PDB file of C-alpha atoms and ligand atoms in Angstrom:
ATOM      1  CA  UNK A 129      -9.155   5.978  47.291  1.00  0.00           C
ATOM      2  CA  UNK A 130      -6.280   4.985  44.854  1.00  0.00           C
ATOM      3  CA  UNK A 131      -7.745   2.942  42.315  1.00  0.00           C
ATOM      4  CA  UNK A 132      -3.866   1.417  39.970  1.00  0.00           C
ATOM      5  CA  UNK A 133      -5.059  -0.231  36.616  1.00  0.00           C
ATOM      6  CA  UNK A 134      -2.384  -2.946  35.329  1.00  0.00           C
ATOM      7  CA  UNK A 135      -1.614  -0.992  31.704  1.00  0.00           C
ATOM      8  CA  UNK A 136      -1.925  -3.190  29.057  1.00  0.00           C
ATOM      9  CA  UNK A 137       0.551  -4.612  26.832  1.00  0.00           C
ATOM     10  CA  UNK A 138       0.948  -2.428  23.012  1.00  0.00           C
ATOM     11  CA  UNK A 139      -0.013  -4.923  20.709  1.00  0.00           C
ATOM     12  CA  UNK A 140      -0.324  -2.456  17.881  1.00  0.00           C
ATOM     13  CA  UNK A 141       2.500  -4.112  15.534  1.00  0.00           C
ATOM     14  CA  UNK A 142       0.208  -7.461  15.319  1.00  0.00           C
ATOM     15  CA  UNK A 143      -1.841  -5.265  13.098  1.00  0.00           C
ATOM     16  CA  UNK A 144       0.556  -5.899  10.459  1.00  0.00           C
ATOM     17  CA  UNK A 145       1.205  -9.134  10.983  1.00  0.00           C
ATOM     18  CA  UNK A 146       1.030 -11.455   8.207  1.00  0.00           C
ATOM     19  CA  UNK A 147      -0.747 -14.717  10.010  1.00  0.00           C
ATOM     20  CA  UNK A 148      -3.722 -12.355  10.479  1.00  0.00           C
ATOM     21  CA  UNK A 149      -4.478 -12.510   7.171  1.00  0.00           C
ATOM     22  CA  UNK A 150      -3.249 -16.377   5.949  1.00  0.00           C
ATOM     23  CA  UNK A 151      -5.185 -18.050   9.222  1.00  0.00           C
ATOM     24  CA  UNK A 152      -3.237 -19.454  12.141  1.00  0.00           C
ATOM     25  CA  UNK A 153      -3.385 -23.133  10.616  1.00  0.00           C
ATOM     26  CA  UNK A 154       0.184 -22.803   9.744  1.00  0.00           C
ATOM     27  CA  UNK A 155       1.291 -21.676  12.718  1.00  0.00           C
ATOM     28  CA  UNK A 156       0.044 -24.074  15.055  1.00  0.00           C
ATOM     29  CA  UNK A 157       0.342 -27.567  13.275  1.00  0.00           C
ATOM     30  CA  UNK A 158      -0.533 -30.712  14.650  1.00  0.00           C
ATOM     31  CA  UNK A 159       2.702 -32.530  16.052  1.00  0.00           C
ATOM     32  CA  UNK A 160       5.079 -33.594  13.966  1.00  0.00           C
ATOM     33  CA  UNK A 161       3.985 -31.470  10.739  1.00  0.00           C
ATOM     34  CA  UNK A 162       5.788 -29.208   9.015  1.00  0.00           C
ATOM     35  CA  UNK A 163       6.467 -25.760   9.660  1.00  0.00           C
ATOM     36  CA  UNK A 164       7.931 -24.587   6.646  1.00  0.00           C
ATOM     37  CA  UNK A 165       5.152 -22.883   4.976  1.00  0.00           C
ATOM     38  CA  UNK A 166       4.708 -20.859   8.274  1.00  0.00           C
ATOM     39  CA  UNK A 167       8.012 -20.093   8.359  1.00  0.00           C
ATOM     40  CA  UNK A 168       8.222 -18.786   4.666  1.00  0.00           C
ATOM     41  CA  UNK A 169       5.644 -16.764   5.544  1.00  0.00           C
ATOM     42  CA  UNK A 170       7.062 -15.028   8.401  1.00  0.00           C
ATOM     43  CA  UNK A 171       9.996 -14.517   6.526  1.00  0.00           C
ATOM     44  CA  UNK A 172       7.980 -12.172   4.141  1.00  0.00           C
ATOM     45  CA  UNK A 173       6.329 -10.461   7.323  1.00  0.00           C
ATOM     46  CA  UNK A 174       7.714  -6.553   8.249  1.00  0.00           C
ATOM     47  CA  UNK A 175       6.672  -7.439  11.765  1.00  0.00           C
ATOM     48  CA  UNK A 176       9.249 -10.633  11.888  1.00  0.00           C
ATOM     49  CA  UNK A 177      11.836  -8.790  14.677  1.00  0.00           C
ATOM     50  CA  UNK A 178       8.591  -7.493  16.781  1.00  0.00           C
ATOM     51  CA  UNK A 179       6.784 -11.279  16.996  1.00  0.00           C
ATOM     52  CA  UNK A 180       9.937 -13.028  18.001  1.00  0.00           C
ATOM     53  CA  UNK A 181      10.802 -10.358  20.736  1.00  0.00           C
ATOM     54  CA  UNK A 182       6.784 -11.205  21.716  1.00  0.00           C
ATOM     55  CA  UNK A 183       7.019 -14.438  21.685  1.00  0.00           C
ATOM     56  CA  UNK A 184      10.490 -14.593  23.695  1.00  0.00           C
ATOM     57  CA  UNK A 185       9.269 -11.893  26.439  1.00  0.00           C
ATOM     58  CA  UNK A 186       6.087 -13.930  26.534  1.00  0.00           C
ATOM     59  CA  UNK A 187       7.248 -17.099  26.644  1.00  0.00           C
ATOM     60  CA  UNK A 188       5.102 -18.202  24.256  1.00  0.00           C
ATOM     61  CA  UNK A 189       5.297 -21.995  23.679  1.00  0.00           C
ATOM     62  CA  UNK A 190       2.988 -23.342  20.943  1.00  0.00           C
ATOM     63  CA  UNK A 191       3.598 -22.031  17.392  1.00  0.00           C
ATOM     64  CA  UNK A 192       5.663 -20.562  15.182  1.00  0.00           C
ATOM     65  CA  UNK A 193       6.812 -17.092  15.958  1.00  0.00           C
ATOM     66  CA  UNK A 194       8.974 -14.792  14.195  1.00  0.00           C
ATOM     67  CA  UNK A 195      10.167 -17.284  11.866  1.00  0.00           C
ATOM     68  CA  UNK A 196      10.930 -19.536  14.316  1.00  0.00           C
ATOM     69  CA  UNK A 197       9.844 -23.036  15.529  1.00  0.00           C
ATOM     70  CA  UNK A 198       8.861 -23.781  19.483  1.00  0.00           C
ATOM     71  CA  UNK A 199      12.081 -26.253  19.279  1.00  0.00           C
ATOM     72  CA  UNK A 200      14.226 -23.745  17.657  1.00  0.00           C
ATOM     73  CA  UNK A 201      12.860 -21.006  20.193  1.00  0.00           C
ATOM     74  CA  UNK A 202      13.871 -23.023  23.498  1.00  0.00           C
ATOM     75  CA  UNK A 203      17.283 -23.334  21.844  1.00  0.00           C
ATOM     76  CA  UNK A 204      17.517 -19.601  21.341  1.00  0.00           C
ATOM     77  CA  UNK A 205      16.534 -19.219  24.839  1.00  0.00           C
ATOM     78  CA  UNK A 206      19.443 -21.683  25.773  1.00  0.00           C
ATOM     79  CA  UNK A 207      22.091 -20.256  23.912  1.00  0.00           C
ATOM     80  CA  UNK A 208      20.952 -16.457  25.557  1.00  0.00           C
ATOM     81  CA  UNK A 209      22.130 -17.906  29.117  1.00  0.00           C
TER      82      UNK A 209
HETATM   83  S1  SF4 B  65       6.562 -13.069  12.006  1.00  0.00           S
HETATM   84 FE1  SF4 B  65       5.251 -14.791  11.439  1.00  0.00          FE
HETATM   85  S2  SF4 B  65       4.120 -15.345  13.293  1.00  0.00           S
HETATM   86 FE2  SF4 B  65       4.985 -13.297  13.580  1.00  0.00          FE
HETATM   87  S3  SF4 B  65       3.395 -11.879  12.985  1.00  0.00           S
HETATM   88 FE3  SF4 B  65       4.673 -12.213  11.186  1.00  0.00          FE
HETATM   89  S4  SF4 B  65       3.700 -13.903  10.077  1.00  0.00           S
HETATM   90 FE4  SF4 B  65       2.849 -13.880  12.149  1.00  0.00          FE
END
């Protein structure tokens, strides 16, 4: 009997990532609030490139990712078309 496994995802370069180590308050604020702290952050992070490629392929949402807000995400997605 063939038994497949799904392999999972490398998530190795989130070791590095910055958020781990500031707390994801900044990166998930309440509507309306600003992201710019987050974003500062992520702009120090050696992981930036890796996160947004995550967060694209993943179609992750909520948060800042990669330096980069959900709104300004969906626009990136947009402009890819
Ligand atoms: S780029 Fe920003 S959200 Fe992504 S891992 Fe680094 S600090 Fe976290």
């Amino acid at each position: 009997m063939q038994t497949d496994t799904i392999p999972l995802p490398d998530l190795t370069w989130q070791e590095e990532a910055l958020c781990a180590q500031t707390g994801g308050d900044f990166f998930f604020p309440e509507p309306g609030s600003s992201v710019r702290e987050a974003k500062r952050i992520c702009g120090l992070c050696p992981i930036r490139a890796a996160c947004l490629d995550y967060a694209m392929n993943n179609d992750m949402r909520f948060g800042v990712w990669g330096g980069m807000s959900e709104k300004e995400r969906l626009q990136l997605r947009r402009t890819a078309r």
